[in-house]
Amino acid sequence: MKPVVDIFIVNVVFVSNLCYLELSLITMGRRSSQRRNAAMLDSDDTDSVSSTSTTRSDMMLPGLEEVQFDKETVLDQCVDALYEKRGSTREKALASIVEVFNSNIQHEFVEKKFATLLQHCLSSIKRGSSREIALASHVIGLLALTTGPGDKAHEILEESVTPIAEALKSRSDNSKISSLLVCLAIITFVGGEEPEETEKSMQLMWQVINPKLGPNVAIAKPSPAMITAVVSSWSFLLTTMDGWTLNPKSWQGSISYFSTLLDKEDRSVRIAAGEALSLVFEVGSLEKFSGESKGSSDSSTDEANKSRELLHIQGLRAKVLNQVRTLSAEAGGKGSAKKDLNNQRNTFRDILEFLEDGYSPESATKIGGELFSTSTWAHLIQLNFLKHFLGGGFVKHMQENEFLHDVFGFTPKKKLAGVEQRVSGAEK
């Protein structure tokens, strides 16, 4: 009887492997029908159904894991996981996508799957938890930076503006709102083709801290983190605008508003407001930012109004200058972090020098051993914003992302003879 039992066990193992393969095929067939609408948007339909969304660790048998892993890329598995109903599964997949997009420029994947990934992320923004919304927003921003300007980036902007605008109306979570604002800034920065598109995004940001309400509607005051995110994102987009193209009705009184933020207790709010004011003065066309929202006549034909407007701008500038001078020399108070205080002092010393003498701050950053410098407020704000967004992926993108090369006029050293030189552990 013993030999018979042994043979029976071998047969069971053999059959179980066959059953696994058959089950995988059945699962793929079922999943393919669910994905057909999204996959039709992409250039390669077969890739989108090349793997199952069933958790591999639940079904994988010894000996097959390595083969299966070779067949599926990490990104393919992450996209598959975005079909799952469990929110935690989608969150893990989105976090992995962020990591992969930061570590390598995924041009080939984006070329094939950008529409599918975009639709999944927009779905997450509409129905997901705060963390899922924040992760999906980050992925959309990375998607835009990877595609670079063109039809795809413009499609990302057009498809995303409305869902993001709807999500911004719910201001329950600071991290979610901040991520949505940064995403809107990035996709507009890359995909905005007309000044009107950029200004529309700037207005959506502005409404987060200045909502249009009815006479009997009250709303909670925005938190310092929310104000900082709005002002920083707004400034980032202003760096792309010509002052003469701005609609004066949209930004009247903004200099006065930023001036009030300089008196706030939160240092991040003060710094964001100070940088925004510096950029406004650098862009010029101050009359479009200084006029009060009560209404104004046609100053081009009314010399008296022009004179009053000039005096008003000079008064605002003097007020801001005094505030900046105070903040550049502020003494540390109780509970104030020394690092934050030094950061504030250094920032406002740069602003003071700019307002008094016209010198923009110069910065230098090392990119893979090469020195990259900025000499305008616009480039400094862009650099800091993208640094914060990309985090650990900033250097990689600065080295290999042609869009960022164009933005900053930065050309990294070419690889010798077109071959990437690898450094061994011992050489490191």
Tab-separated table of C-alpha atoms in Angstrom:
chain	number	residue	atom	x	y	z
A	1	MET	CA	0.000	0.000	0.000
A	2	LYS	CA	2.896	2.361	0.682
A	3	PRO	CA	4.037	2.767	-2.953
A	4	VAL	CA	0.464	3.522	-3.941
A	5	VAL	CA	0.279	6.341	-1.388
A	6	ASP	CA	3.539	7.849	-2.656
A	7	ILE	CA	2.314	7.880	-6.237
A	8	PHE	CA	-0.951	9.409	-5.134
A	9	ILE	CA	0.877	12.281	-3.403
A	10	VAL	CA	3.001	13.003	-6.466
A	11	ASN	CA	-0.091	13.083	-8.624
A	12	VAL	CA	-1.791	15.496	-6.284
A	13	VAL	CA	1.125	17.920	-6.418
A	14	PHE	CA	1.235	17.664	-10.195
A	15	VAL	CA	-2.485	18.215	-10.537
A	16	SER	CA	-2.438	21.092	-8.050
A	17	ASN	CA	0.077	22.927	-10.217
A	18	LEU	CA	-2.085	22.362	-13.257
A	19	CYS	CA	-5.078	23.631	-11.338
A	20	TYR	CA	-3.151	26.748	-10.389
A	21	LEU	CA	-2.277	27.464	-14.005
A	22	GLU	CA	-5.850	26.889	-15.111
A	23	LEU	CA	-7.197	29.080	-12.309
A	24	SER	CA	-4.844	31.885	-13.331
A	25	LEU	CA	-6.146	31.767	-16.886
A	26	ILE	CA	-9.750	31.839	-15.685
A	27	THR	CA	-9.023	34.777	-13.385
A	28	MET	CA	-7.327	36.681	-16.193
A	29	GLY	CA	-10.319	36.149	-18.417
A	30	ARG	CA	-12.659	37.480	-15.778
A	31	ARG	CA	-10.438	40.507	-15.055
A	32	SER	CA	-9.997	41.320	-18.733
A	33	SER	CA	-13.676	42.082	-19.147
A	34	GLN	CA	-13.515	44.503	-16.205
A	35	ARG	CA	-10.533	46.327	-17.673
A	36	ARG	CA	-11.610	46.533	-21.281
A	37	ASN	CA	-12.862	50.140	-21.105
A	38	ALA	CA	-9.685	51.440	-19.481
A	39	ALA	CA	-7.364	49.345	-21.619
A	40	MET	CA	-8.909	50.612	-24.853
A	41	LEU	CA	-7.524	54.049	-23.995
A	42	ASP	CA	-3.954	52.778	-24.091
A	43	SER	CA	-1.710	51.860	-26.975
A	44	ASP	CA	-1.155	48.231	-25.910
A	45	ASP	CA	-4.306	46.375	-24.843
A	46	THR	CA	-2.517	43.098	-24.166
A	47	ASP	CA	-0.290	44.558	-21.459
A	48	SER	CA	-3.238	45.641	-19.361
A	49	VAL	CA	-4.483	42.062	-19.015
A	50	SER	CA	-1.138	40.318	-18.746
A	51	SER	CA	-1.485	39.529	-15.044
A	52	THR	CA	-4.080	38.833	-12.397
A	53	SER	CA	-4.988	41.230	-9.632
A	54	THR	CA	-5.275	38.360	-7.170
A	55	THR	CA	-2.645	38.687	-4.458
A	56	ARG	CA	0.276	36.609	-5.624
A	57	SER	CA	1.279	35.523	-2.132
A	58	ASP	CA	-2.196	33.986	-1.640
A	59	MET	CA	-2.040	31.760	-4.718
A	60	MET	CA	1.653	31.302	-5.541
A	61	LEU	CA	3.065	27.778	-5.202
A	62	PRO	CA	6.747	26.924	-4.720
A	63	GLY	CA	8.688	26.897	-7.947
A	64	LEU	CA	6.338	29.218	-9.834
A	65	GLU	CA	7.010	32.516	-8.041
A	66	GLU	CA	10.210	33.340	-9.922
A	67	VAL	CA	8.635	32.602	-13.309
A	68	GLN	CA	5.591	34.700	-12.487
A	69	PHE	CA	7.716	37.591	-11.236
A	70	ASP	CA	9.754	37.618	-14.441
A	71	LYS	CA	6.551	37.811	-16.434
A	72	GLU	CA	5.079	40.786	-14.606
A	73	THR	CA	6.709	44.106	-13.903
A	74	VAL	CA	6.221	45.794	-10.565
A	75	LEU	CA	4.177	48.558	-12.167
A	76	ASP	CA	1.912	46.085	-13.948
A	77	GLN	CA	1.161	44.411	-10.631
A	78	CYS	CA	0.475	47.790	-9.002
A	79	VAL	CA	-1.963	48.771	-11.737
A	80	ASP	CA	-3.686	45.392	-11.315
A	81	ALA	CA	-4.019	46.046	-7.583
A	82	LEU	CA	-5.837	49.330	-8.279
A	83	TYR	CA	-8.831	47.255	-9.442
A	84	GLU	CA	-9.254	45.838	-5.939
A	85	LYS	CA	-12.132	46.907	-3.721
A	86	ARG	CA	-10.061	47.046	-0.553
A	87	GLY	CA	-8.775	50.578	-0.027
A	88	SER	CA	-5.630	49.497	1.827
A	89	THR	CA	-4.597	47.401	-1.188
A	90	ARG	CA	-4.973	50.383	-3.513
A	91	GLU	CA	-3.045	52.587	-1.096
A	92	LYS	CA	-0.098	50.166	-1.048
A	93	ALA	CA	-0.129	49.985	-4.846
A	94	LEU	CA	-0.153	53.776	-5.201
A	95	ALA	CA	2.695	54.108	-2.696
A	96	SER	CA	4.731	51.592	-4.714
A	97	ILE	CA	4.020	53.485	-7.945
A	98	VAL	CA	5.300	56.702	-6.350
A	99	GLU	CA	8.480	54.910	-5.310
A	100	VAL	CA	9.074	53.432	-8.773
A	101	PHE	CA	8.377	56.735	-10.566
A	102	ASN	CA	10.815	58.501	-8.247
A	103	SER	CA	13.591	55.969	-8.730
A	104	ASN	CA	13.397	55.794	-12.548
A	105	ILE	CA	11.888	57.844	-15.372
A	106	GLN	CA	9.115	55.553	-16.628
A	107	HIS	CA	8.727	56.790	-20.206
A	108	GLU	CA	7.917	53.412	-21.750
A	109	PHE	CA	5.313	52.513	-19.143
A	110	VAL	CA	3.673	55.940	-19.378
A	111	GLU	CA	3.586	55.696	-23.165
A	112	LYS	CA	1.498	52.517	-22.917
A	113	LYS	CA	-0.504	52.853	-19.727
A	114	PHE	CA	-0.824	56.519	-18.816
A	115	ALA	CA	-4.588	56.682	-19.561
A	116	THR	CA	-5.378	53.600	-17.464
A	117	LEU	CA	-3.263	54.818	-14.555
A	118	LEU	CA	-4.786	58.301	-14.768
A	119	GLN	CA	-8.348	56.964	-14.641
A	120	HIS	CA	-7.535	54.798	-11.627
A	121	CYS	CA	-6.038	57.782	-9.805
A	122	LEU	CA	-9.022	60.008	-10.604
A	123	SER	CA	-11.300	57.256	-9.319
A	124	SER	CA	-9.274	57.179	-6.094
A	125	ILE	CA	-9.646	60.955	-5.736
A	126	LYS	CA	-13.421	60.619	-6.088
A	127	ARG	CA	-13.980	57.713	-3.687
A	128	GLY	CA	-10.827	57.049	-1.680
A	129	SER	CA	-9.723	57.785	1.867
A	130	SER	CA	-7.670	60.870	2.637
A	131	ARG	CA	-4.447	58.859	2.347
A	132	GLU	CA	-5.515	57.293	-0.946
A	133	ILE	CA	-6.432	60.723	-2.332
A	134	ALA	CA	-3.044	62.108	-1.281
A	135	LEU	CA	-1.185	59.195	-2.917
A	136	ALA	CA	-3.275	59.308	-6.097
A	137	SER	CA	-2.659	63.059	-6.372
A	138	HIS	CA	1.069	62.455	-6.080
A	139	VAL	CA	0.972	59.788	-8.800
A	140	ILE	CA	-0.892	62.127	-11.167
A	141	GLY	CA	1.738	64.805	-10.611
A	142	LEU	CA	4.539	62.320	-11.320
A	143	LEU	CA	2.651	61.151	-14.399
A	144	ALA	CA	2.593	64.712	-15.755
A	145	LEU	CA	6.280	65.333	-15.015
A	146	THR	CA	7.189	62.067	-16.730
A	147	THR	CA	5.200	62.743	-19.902
A	148	GLY	CA	6.448	66.316	-20.224
A	149	PRO	CA	4.569	69.007	-22.195
A	150	GLY	CA	2.331	67.840	-25.013
A	151	ASP	CA	-0.994	66.162	-25.681
A	152	LYS	CA	-0.755	63.682	-22.812
A	153	ALA	CA	0.064	66.344	-20.215
A	154	HIS	CA	-2.751	68.548	-21.503
A	155	GLU	CA	-5.154	65.601	-21.324
A	156	ILE	CA	-4.073	64.959	-17.728
A	157	LEU	CA	-4.869	68.590	-16.884
A	158	GLU	CA	-8.244	68.594	-18.643
A	159	GLU	CA	-9.336	65.275	-17.102
A	160	SER	CA	-8.154	66.148	-13.592
A	161	VAL	CA	-9.258	69.743	-12.994
A	162	THR	CA	-12.917	68.991	-12.248
A	163	PRO	CA	-12.347	66.008	-9.880
A	164	ILE	CA	-9.668	67.963	-8.029
A	165	ALA	CA	-11.907	71.043	-7.764
A	166	GLU	CA	-14.701	68.885	-6.300
A	167	ALA	CA	-12.326	67.226	-3.837
A	168	LEU	CA	-10.988	70.613	-2.701
A	169	LYS	CA	-14.462	71.579	-1.497
A	170	SER	CA	-14.123	69.076	1.337
A	171	ARG	CA	-11.533	70.629	3.616
A	172	SER	CA	-11.558	68.028	6.389
A	173	ASP	CA	-7.948	66.887	6.093
A	174	ASN	CA	-4.894	69.118	5.654
A	175	SER	CA	-2.674	66.471	4.052
A	176	LYS	CA	-5.341	65.628	1.481
A	177	ILE	CA	-5.954	69.276	0.563
A	178	SER	CA	-2.232	70.024	0.386
A	179	SER	CA	-1.655	67.039	-1.924
A	180	LEU	CA	-4.513	68.084	-4.196
A	181	LEU	CA	-3.177	71.650	-4.408
A	182	VAL	CA	0.341	70.469	-5.227
A	183	CYS	CA	-1.032	68.062	-7.841
A	184	LEU	CA	-3.049	70.853	-9.464
A	185	ALA	CA	0.044	73.054	-9.506
A	186	ILE	CA	2.242	70.380	-11.106
A	187	ILE	CA	-0.202	69.284	-13.819
A	188	THR	CA	-0.941	72.926	-14.714
A	189	PHE	CA	2.767	73.754	-14.750
A	190	VAL	CA	3.406	70.923	-17.233
A	191	GLY	CA	0.153	70.683	-19.184
A	192	GLY	CA	-1.163	74.252	-19.221
A	193	GLU	CA	-0.894	75.559	-22.770
A	194	GLU	CA	-2.721	78.891	-22.402
A	195	PRO	CA	-2.500	81.594	-19.712
A	196	GLU	CA	-6.238	81.199	-19.111
A	197	GLU	CA	-5.736	77.570	-18.051
A	198	THR	CA	-3.032	78.517	-15.578
A	199	GLU	CA	-5.059	81.373	-14.144
A	200	LYS	CA	-8.090	79.094	-13.751
A	201	SER	CA	-6.021	76.739	-11.591
A	202	MET	CA	-4.694	79.688	-9.581
A	203	GLN	CA	-8.279	80.816	-8.940
A	204	LEU	CA	-9.277	77.320	-7.761
A	205	MET	CA	-6.406	77.454	-5.276
A	206	TRP	CA	-7.364	80.940	-4.126
A	207	GLN	CA	-10.923	79.830	-3.402
A	208	VAL	CA	-9.677	77.319	-0.815
A	209	ILE	CA	-8.711	80.173	1.527
A	210	ASN	CA	-11.133	82.754	0.089
A	211	PRO	CA	-14.310	80.764	-0.621
A	212	LYS	CA	-17.268	82.469	-2.274
A	213	LEU	CA	-20.040	82.165	0.270
A	214	GLY	CA	-23.609	83.338	0.600
A	215	PRO	CA	-24.585	85.975	3.201
A	216	ASN	CA	-25.675	83.396	5.780
A	217	VAL	CA	-22.982	80.778	5.165
A	218	ALA	CA	-20.114	80.377	7.597
A	219	ILE	CA	-17.012	78.254	7.137
A	220	ALA	CA	-14.133	77.312	9.394
A	221	LYS	CA	-10.969	79.345	9.052
A	222	PRO	CA	-8.292	77.618	6.964
A	223	SER	CA	-5.447	76.099	8.958
A	224	PRO	CA	-1.870	77.439	8.673
A	225	ALA	CA	-0.863	74.309	6.733
A	226	MET	CA	-3.681	74.900	4.255
A	227	ILE	CA	-2.759	78.569	3.803
A	228	THR	CA	0.892	77.657	3.237
A	229	ALA	CA	-0.039	75.041	0.629
A	230	VAL	CA	-2.301	77.473	-1.253
A	231	VAL	CA	0.200	80.345	-1.277
A	232	SER	CA	3.122	78.099	-2.284
A	233	SER	CA	1.162	76.412	-5.098
A	234	TRP	CA	-0.220	79.761	-6.295
A	235	SER	CA	3.288	81.246	-6.368
A	236	PHE	CA	4.631	78.229	-8.255
A	237	LEU	CA	2.130	78.858	-11.057
A	238	LEU	CA	2.702	82.614	-11.005
A	239	THR	CA	6.331	81.909	-11.994
A	240	THR	CA	5.026	80.850	-15.429
A	241	MET	CA	2.851	83.920	-15.994
A	242	ASP	CA	3.587	87.208	-17.721
A	243	GLY	CA	2.286	90.000	-15.514
A	244	TRP	CA	0.540	91.681	-18.439
A	245	THR	CA	-1.608	88.617	-19.173
A	246	LEU	CA	-3.109	88.443	-15.676
A	247	ASN	CA	-6.716	89.433	-15.113
A	248	PRO	CA	-6.615	92.404	-12.701
A	249	LYS	CA	-10.092	91.642	-11.335
A	250	SER	CA	-8.896	88.272	-10.037
A	251	TRP	CA	-5.938	89.426	-7.932
A	252	GLN	CA	-6.885	92.874	-6.648
A	253	GLY	CA	-5.898	93.200	-3.028
A	254	SER	CA	-3.543	90.201	-3.069
A	255	ILE	CA	-0.543	92.269	-1.930
A	256	SER	CA	-2.564	93.483	1.059
A	257	TYR	CA	-3.617	89.901	1.815
A	258	PHE	CA	-0.037	88.609	1.727
A	259	SER	CA	0.963	91.519	3.943
A	260	THR	CA	-1.533	90.385	6.594
A	261	LEU	CA	-0.044	86.874	6.429
A	262	LEU	CA	3.355	88.296	7.381
A	263	ASP	CA	1.875	89.055	10.819
A	264	LYS	CA	0.664	85.484	11.416
A	265	GLU	CA	2.254	83.344	14.132
A	266	ASP	CA	3.057	80.376	11.891
A	267	ARG	CA	6.514	80.722	10.322
A	268	SER	CA	5.699	78.588	7.269
A	269	VAL	CA	2.837	80.980	6.472
A	270	ARG	CA	5.129	84.001	6.831
A	271	ILE	CA	7.823	82.528	4.603
A	272	ALA	CA	5.336	81.479	1.903
A	273	ALA	CA	3.756	84.945	1.958
A	274	GLY	CA	7.174	86.647	1.828
A	275	GLU	CA	8.252	84.624	-1.194
A	276	ALA	CA	4.926	85.314	-2.904
A	277	LEU	CA	5.373	89.056	-2.376
A	278	SER	CA	8.929	88.921	-3.742
A	279	LEU	CA	7.678	87.123	-6.824
A	280	VAL	CA	4.846	89.630	-7.311
A	281	PHE	CA	7.372	92.498	-7.238
A	282	GLU	CA	9.672	90.567	-9.595
A	283	VAL	CA	6.851	89.843	-12.069
A	284	GLY	CA	5.811	93.503	-12.077
A	285	SER	CA	2.435	94.908	-13.137
A	286	LEU	CA	1.856	95.756	-9.464
A	287	GLU	CA	-1.373	97.593	-10.213
A	288	LYS	CA	-2.981	94.221	-10.965
A	289	PHE	CA	-2.133	92.948	-7.466
A	290	SER	CA	-2.573	96.114	-5.412
A	291	GLY	CA	-5.984	97.574	-6.322
A	292	GLU	CA	-8.707	97.037	-3.762
A	293	SER	CA	-11.589	94.799	-4.806
A	294	LYS	CA	-14.165	97.592	-4.406
A	295	GLY	CA	-13.760	98.401	-8.071
A	296	SER	CA	-11.679	100.803	-10.109
A	297	SER	CA	-12.088	102.962	-13.170
A	298	ASP	CA	-10.015	102.874	-16.326
A	299	SER	CA	-6.714	104.206	-14.998
A	300	SER	CA	-5.182	104.388	-18.488
A	301	THR	CA	-7.423	107.353	-19.309
A	302	ASP	CA	-7.630	108.914	-15.871
A	303	GLU	CA	-4.404	110.561	-14.682
A	304	ALA	CA	-5.825	111.277	-11.248
A	305	ASN	CA	-6.615	107.592	-10.718
A	306	LYS	CA	-3.160	106.650	-11.959
A	307	SER	CA	-1.597	108.970	-9.446
A	308	ARG	CA	-3.699	107.581	-6.596
A	309	GLU	CA	-2.855	104.032	-7.655
A	310	LEU	CA	0.859	104.845	-7.650
A	311	LEU	CA	0.637	106.299	-4.151
A	312	HIS	CA	-1.293	103.248	-2.996
A	313	ILE	CA	1.405	100.898	-4.374
A	314	GLN	CA	4.162	102.942	-2.750
A	315	GLY	CA	2.322	102.791	0.562
A	316	LEU	CA	1.920	99.013	0.322
A	317	ARG	CA	5.563	98.587	-0.591
A	318	ALA	CA	6.668	100.674	2.386
A	319	LYS	CA	4.473	98.651	4.735
A	320	VAL	CA	5.798	95.349	3.380
A	321	LEU	CA	9.382	96.616	3.613
A	322	ASN	CA	8.956	97.410	7.320
A	323	GLN	CA	7.435	93.987	7.986
A	324	VAL	CA	10.236	92.229	6.127
A	325	ARG	CA	12.894	94.192	7.978
A	326	THR	CA	11.381	93.166	11.319
A	327	LEU	CA	11.133	89.488	10.376
A	328	SER	CA	14.716	89.420	9.095
A	329	ALA	CA	15.949	90.276	12.588
A	330	GLU	CA	13.289	88.617	14.758
A	331	ALA	CA	14.509	87.322	18.099
A	332	GLY	CA	13.643	83.772	19.101
A	333	GLY	CA	10.612	83.433	21.320
A	334	LYS	CA	9.595	80.740	23.759
A	335	GLY	CA	9.270	77.354	22.115
A	336	SER	CA	10.598	78.530	18.752
A	337	ALA	CA	12.815	76.055	16.931
A	338	LYS	CA	16.249	77.494	16.163
A	339	LYS	CA	16.299	75.942	12.680
A	340	ASP	CA	12.926	77.463	11.776
A	341	LEU	CA	13.987	80.834	13.129
A	342	ASN	CA	17.231	80.818	11.136
A	343	ASN	CA	15.336	79.789	7.998
A	344	GLN	CA	12.955	82.709	8.459
A	345	ARG	CA	15.762	85.195	9.084
A	346	ASN	CA	17.720	84.062	6.026
A	347	THR	CA	14.652	84.157	3.783
A	348	PHE	CA	13.599	87.627	4.862
A	349	ARG	CA	17.147	88.967	4.619
A	350	ASP	CA	17.090	87.890	0.969
A	351	ILE	CA	13.688	89.529	0.521
A	352	LEU	CA	14.889	92.720	2.194
A	353	GLU	CA	17.944	92.923	-0.058
A	354	PHE	CA	15.734	92.373	-3.092
A	355	LEU	CA	13.201	95.048	-2.138
A	356	GLU	CA	15.841	97.599	-1.141
A	357	ASP	CA	18.571	97.000	-3.725
A	358	GLY	CA	16.987	94.839	-6.431
A	359	TYR	CA	19.294	91.838	-5.929
A	360	SER	CA	17.587	88.462	-6.324
A	361	PRO	CA	18.893	85.599	-4.157
A	362	GLU	CA	21.381	83.207	-5.695
A	363	SER	CA	21.309	79.514	-4.825
A	364	ALA	CA	23.521	76.573	-5.729
A	365	THR	CA	22.513	72.910	-5.686
A	366	LYS	CA	24.583	69.844	-6.477
A	367	ILE	CA	23.038	67.472	-9.002
A	368	GLY	CA	25.087	64.302	-9.236
A	369	GLY	CA	28.339	66.177	-8.699
A	370	GLU	CA	27.378	69.052	-10.995
A	371	LEU	CA	26.558	72.501	-9.672
A	372	PHE	CA	23.198	73.957	-10.618
A	373	SER	CA	22.419	77.570	-9.704
A	374	THR	CA	19.439	79.937	-9.735
A	375	SER	CA	19.450	83.737	-9.772
A	376	THR	CA	15.760	84.764	-9.795
A	377	TRP	CA	12.884	84.371	-7.361
A	378	ALA	CA	10.916	82.525	-10.041
A	379	HIS	CA	13.554	79.806	-10.481
A	380	LEU	CA	14.198	79.549	-6.748
A	381	ILE	CA	10.482	79.029	-6.049
A	382	GLN	CA	10.241	76.456	-8.846
A	383	LEU	CA	13.312	74.633	-7.563
A	384	ASN	CA	12.107	74.446	-3.958
A	385	PHE	CA	8.594	73.401	-4.981
A	386	LEU	CA	9.798	70.563	-7.229
A	387	LYS	CA	12.376	69.495	-4.638
A	388	HIS	CA	9.647	69.139	-2.050
A	389	PHE	CA	7.335	67.292	-4.447
A	390	LEU	CA	9.902	64.821	-5.802
A	391	GLY	CA	11.705	64.253	-2.512
A	392	GLY	CA	14.292	61.517	-2.985
A	393	GLY	CA	13.570	61.401	-6.715
A	394	PHE	CA	14.613	65.003	-7.338
A	395	VAL	CA	18.224	64.276	-8.339
A	396	LYS	CA	17.179	61.419	-10.647
A	397	HIS	CA	14.636	63.610	-12.427
A	398	MET	CA	17.056	66.526	-12.713
A	399	GLN	CA	19.593	64.197	-14.310
A	400	GLU	CA	17.253	62.459	-16.758
A	401	ASN	CA	14.017	64.440	-17.152
A	402	GLU	CA	14.315	66.587	-20.284
A	403	PHE	CA	11.361	68.729	-19.258
A	404	LEU	CA	13.189	69.852	-16.106
A	405	HIS	CA	16.324	70.456	-18.179
A	406	ASP	CA	14.288	72.912	-20.271
A	407	VAL	CA	12.676	74.547	-17.234
A	408	PHE	CA	15.977	75.333	-15.519
A	409	GLY	CA	18.297	75.496	-18.521
A	410	PHE	CA	20.308	72.700	-16.941
A	411	THR	CA	22.289	70.233	-19.065
A	412	PRO	CA	23.827	67.303	-17.161
A	413	LYS	CA	27.131	65.834	-18.307
A	414	LYS	CA	26.715	63.336	-21.104
A	415	LYS	CA	27.563	59.708	-20.412
A	416	LEU	CA	30.968	58.873	-21.832
A	417	ALA	CA	30.687	57.302	-25.285
A	418	GLY	CA	26.957	56.893	-24.676
A	419	VAL	CA	27.582	54.139	-22.109
A	420	GLU	CA	26.536	54.370	-18.497
A	421	GLN	CA	29.507	53.740	-16.247
A	422	ARG	CA	28.726	51.459	-13.346
A	423	VAL	CA	30.612	51.762	-10.087
A	424	SER	CA	31.313	48.647	-8.072
A	425	GLY	CA	30.784	48.466	-4.337
A	426	ALA	CA	34.547	48.394	-3.743
A	427	GLU	CA	35.028	51.544	-5.875
A	428	LYS	CA	32.293	53.336	-3.940
